[in-house]
CSV table of C-alpha atoms in Angstrom, one decimal:
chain,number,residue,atom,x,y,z
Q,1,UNK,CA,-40.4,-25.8,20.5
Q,2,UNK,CA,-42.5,-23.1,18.9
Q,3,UNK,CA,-45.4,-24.2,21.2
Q,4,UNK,CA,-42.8,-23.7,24.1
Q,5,UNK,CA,-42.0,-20.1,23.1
Q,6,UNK,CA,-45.3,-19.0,23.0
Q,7,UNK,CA,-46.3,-20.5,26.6
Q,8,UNK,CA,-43.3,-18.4,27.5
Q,9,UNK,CA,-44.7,-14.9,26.0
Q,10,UNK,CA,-48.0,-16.3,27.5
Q,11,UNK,CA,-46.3,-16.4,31.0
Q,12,UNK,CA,-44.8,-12.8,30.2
Q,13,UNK,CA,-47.4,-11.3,29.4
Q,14,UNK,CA,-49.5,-12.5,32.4
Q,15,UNK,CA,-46.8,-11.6,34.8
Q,16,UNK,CA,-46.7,-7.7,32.9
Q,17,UNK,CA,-50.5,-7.3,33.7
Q,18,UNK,CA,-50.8,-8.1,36.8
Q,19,UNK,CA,-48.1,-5.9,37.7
Q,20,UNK,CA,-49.6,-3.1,36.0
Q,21,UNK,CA,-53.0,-4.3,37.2
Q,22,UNK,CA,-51.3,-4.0,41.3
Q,23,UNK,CA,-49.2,-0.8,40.0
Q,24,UNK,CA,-52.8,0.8,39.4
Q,25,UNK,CA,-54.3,-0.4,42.4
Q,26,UNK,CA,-51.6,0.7,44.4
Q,27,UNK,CA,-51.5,4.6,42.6
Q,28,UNK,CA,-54.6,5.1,43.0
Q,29,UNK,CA,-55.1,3.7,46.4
Q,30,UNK,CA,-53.9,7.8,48.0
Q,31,UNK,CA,-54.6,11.1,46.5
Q,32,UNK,CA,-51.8,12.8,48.5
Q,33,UNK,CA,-49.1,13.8,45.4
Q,34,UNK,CA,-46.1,13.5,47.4
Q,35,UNK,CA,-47.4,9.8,48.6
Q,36,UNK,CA,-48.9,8.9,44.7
Q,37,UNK,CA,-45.3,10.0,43.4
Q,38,UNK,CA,-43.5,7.9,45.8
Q,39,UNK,CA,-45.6,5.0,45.1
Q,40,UNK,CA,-45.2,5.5,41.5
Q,41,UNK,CA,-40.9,5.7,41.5
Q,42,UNK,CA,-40.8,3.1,43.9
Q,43,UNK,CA,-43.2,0.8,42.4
Q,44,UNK,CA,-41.4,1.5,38.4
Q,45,UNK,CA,-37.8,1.3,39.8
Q,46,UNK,CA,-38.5,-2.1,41.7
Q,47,UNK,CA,-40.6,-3.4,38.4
Q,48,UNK,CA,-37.7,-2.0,35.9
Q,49,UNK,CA,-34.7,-1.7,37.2
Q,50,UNK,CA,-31.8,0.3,39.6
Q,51,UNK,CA,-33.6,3.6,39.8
Q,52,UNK,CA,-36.5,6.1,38.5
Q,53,UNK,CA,-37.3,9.4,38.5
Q,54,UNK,CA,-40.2,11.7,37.9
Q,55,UNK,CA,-40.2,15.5,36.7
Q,56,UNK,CA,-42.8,17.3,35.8
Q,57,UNK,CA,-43.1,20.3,34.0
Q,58,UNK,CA,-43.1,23.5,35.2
Q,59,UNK,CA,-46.5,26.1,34.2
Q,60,UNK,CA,-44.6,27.4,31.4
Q,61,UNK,CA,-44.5,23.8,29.7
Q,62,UNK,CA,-40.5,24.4,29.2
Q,63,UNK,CA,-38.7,23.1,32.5
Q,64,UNK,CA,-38.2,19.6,33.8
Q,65,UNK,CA,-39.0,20.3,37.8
Q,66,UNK,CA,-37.0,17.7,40.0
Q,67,UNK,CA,-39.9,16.0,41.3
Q,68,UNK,CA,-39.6,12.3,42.8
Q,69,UNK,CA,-36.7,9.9,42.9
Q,70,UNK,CA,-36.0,5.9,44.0
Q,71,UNK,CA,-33.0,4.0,43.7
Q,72,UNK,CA,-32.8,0.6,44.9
Q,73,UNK,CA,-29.8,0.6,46.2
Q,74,UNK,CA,-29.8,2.0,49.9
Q,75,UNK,CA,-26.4,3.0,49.6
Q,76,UNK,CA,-26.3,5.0,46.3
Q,77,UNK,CA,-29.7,6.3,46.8
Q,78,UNK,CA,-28.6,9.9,48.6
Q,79,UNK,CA,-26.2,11.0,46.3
Q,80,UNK,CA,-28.7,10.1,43.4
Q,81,UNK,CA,-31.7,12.2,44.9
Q,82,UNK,CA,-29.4,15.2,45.7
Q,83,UNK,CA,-28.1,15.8,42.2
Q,84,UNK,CA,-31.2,15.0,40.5
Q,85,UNK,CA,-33.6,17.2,43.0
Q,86,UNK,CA,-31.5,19.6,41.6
Q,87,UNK,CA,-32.3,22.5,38.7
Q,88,UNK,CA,-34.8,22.7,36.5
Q,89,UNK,CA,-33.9,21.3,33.5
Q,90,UNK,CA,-35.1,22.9,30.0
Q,91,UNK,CA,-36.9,20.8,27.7
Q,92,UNK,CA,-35.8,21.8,24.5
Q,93,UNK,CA,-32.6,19.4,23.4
Q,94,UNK,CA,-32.8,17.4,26.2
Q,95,UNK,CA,-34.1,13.6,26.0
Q,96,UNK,CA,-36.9,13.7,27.5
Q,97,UNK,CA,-38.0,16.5,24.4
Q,98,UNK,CA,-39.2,13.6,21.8
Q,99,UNK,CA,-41.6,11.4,24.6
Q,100,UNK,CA,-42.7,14.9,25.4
Q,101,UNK,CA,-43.7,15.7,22.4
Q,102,UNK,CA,-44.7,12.7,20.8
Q,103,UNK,CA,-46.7,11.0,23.8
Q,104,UNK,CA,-44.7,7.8,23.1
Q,105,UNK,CA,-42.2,6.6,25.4
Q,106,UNK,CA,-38.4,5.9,24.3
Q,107,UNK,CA,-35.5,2.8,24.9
Q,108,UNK,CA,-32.4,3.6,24.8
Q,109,UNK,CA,-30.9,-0.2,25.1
Q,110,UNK,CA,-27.5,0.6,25.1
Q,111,UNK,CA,-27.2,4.5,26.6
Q,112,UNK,CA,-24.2,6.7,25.3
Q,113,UNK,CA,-24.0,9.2,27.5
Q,114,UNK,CA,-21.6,10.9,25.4
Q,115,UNK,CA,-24.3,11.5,22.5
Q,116,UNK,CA,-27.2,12.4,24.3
Q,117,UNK,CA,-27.8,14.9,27.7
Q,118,UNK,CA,-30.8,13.2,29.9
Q,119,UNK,CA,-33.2,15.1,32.0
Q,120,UNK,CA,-31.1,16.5,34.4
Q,121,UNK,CA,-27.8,15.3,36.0
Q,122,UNK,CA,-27.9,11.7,36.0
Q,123,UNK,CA,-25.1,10.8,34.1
Q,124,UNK,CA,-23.3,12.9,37.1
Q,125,UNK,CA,-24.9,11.4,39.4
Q,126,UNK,CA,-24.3,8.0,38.3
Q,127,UNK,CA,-20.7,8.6,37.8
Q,128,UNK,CA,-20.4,10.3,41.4
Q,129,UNK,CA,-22.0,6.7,42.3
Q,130,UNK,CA,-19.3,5.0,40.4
Q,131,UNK,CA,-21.4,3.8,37.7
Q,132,UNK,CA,-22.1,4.7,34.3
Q,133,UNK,CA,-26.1,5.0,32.8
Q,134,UNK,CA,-26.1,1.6,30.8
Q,135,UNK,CA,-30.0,1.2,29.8
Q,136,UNK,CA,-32.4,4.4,29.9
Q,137,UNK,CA,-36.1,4.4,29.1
Q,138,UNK,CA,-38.0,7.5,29.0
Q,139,UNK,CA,-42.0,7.7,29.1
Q,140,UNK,CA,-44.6,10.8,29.0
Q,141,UNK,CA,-46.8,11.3,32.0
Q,142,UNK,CA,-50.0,12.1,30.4
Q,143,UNK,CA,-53.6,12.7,31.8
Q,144,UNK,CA,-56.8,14.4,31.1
Q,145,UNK,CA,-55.5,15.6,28.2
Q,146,UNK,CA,-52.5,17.1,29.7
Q,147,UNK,CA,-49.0,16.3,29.4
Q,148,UNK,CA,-47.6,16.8,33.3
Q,149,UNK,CA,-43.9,15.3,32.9
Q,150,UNK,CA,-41.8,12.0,32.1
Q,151,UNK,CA,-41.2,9.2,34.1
Q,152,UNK,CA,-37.4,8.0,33.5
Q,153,UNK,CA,-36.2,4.7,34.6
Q,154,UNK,CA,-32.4,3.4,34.3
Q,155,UNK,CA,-29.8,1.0,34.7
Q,156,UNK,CA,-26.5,1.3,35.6
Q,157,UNK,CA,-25.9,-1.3,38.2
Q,158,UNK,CA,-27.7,-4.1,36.3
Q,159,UNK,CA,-25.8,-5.0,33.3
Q,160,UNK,CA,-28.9,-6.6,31.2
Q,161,UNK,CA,-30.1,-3.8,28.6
Q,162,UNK,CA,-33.9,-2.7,28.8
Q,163,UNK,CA,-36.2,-4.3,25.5
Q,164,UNK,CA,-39.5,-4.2,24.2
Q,165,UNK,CA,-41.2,-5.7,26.9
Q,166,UNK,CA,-39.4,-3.0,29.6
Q,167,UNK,CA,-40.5,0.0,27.6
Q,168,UNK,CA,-44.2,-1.3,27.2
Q,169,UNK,CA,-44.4,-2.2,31.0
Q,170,UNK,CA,-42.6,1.4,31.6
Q,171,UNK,CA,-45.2,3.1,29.3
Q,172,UNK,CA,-48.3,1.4,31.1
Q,173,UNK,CA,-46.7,2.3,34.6
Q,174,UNK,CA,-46.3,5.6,33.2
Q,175,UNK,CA,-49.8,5.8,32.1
Q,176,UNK,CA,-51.1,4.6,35.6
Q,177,UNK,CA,-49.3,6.9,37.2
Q,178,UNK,CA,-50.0,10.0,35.3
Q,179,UNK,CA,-53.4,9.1,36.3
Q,180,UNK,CA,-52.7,8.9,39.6
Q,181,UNK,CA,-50.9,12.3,39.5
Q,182,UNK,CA,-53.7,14.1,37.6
Q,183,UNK,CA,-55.9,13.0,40.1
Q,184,UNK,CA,-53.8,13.9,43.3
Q,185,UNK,CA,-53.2,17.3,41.9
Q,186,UNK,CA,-57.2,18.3,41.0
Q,187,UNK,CA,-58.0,17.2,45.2
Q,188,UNK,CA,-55.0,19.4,46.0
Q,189,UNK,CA,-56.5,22.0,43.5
Q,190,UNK,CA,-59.9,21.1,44.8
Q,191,UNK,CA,-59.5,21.3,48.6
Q,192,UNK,CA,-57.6,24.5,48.1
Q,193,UNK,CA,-60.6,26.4,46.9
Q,194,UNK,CA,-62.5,24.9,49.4
């Protein structure tokens, strides 16, 4: 039995890195933002769950800018990207504060949206939807040294919580992205001066 189990976490863990081994391929296969941040939502909602987003922070380090959205669900997927390409959203109290300040990404397994305000209005959006945020994780988006946003992924179709494994597969996607987005924004920055 015990030999069993750890063929299973064997098998786990060989699926997990090739998905973030493709993930990274895949980011870094445009430096065009808007395309790497589609790439990156897409990709982390299909691996994670029933929807990501990404915000980044504005110059000021202080506002969550509605940046990137993907729901898998055709059918929910417009109401969710017009409420959260909404405001900016400040960082202080709100969720995404700790991964932002910590570098470490967060689970919430079983979300309250009563005790805690996320990044934005997803818990508004998700109620418009007619579901409730069951499973949140949150991760930092962090590159050359810089802390550019959070990548947020939740569940609130899919009934199964997020664990361990979720939030380290979300916190590698997170950190291929960030690269990916570090990189799309210094061409941007680049060919502008040119």
């Amino acid at each position: 039995q015990a030999l069993g189990e750890a063929l299973a976490l064997a098998a786990a863990e060989r699926r997990r890195l090739t998905m973030v081994a493709e993930a990274g391929k895949l980011f870094g296969s445009s430096l065009d933002l808007d395309v790497v941040l589609d790439q990156v939502v897409t990709k982390t909602a299909q691996a994670l769950g029933d929807g990501c987003v990404i915000r980044l922070l504005d110059a000021s380090g202080e506002f969550l800018l509605p940046t990137a959205t993907h729901r898998n669900d055709a059918l929910r997927a417009q109401t969710f990207q017009d409420s959260v390409n909404g405001r900016p959203v400040p960082v202080a109290g709100s969720l995404a504060e700790r991964p932002l300040r910590t570098g470490e990404a967060i689970l919430m397994a079983r979300f309250d949206p009563a005790s805690h305000r996320l990044t934005g209005d997803q818990n508004r959006t998700a109620s418009r939807a007619g579901k409730k945020m069951r499973s949140v994780i949150i991760a930092p988006l962090i590159a050359g040294g810089t802390t550019l946003g959070i990548l947020g992924a939740y569940r609130d179709v899919t009934e199964e919580p997020y664990d361990e494994t979720d939030l380290q597969l979300c916190a590698d996607l997170a950190e291929r992205g960030a690269q990916a987005i570090y990189n799309a924004r210094l061409m941007s920055h680049l060919s502008q001066r040119l």
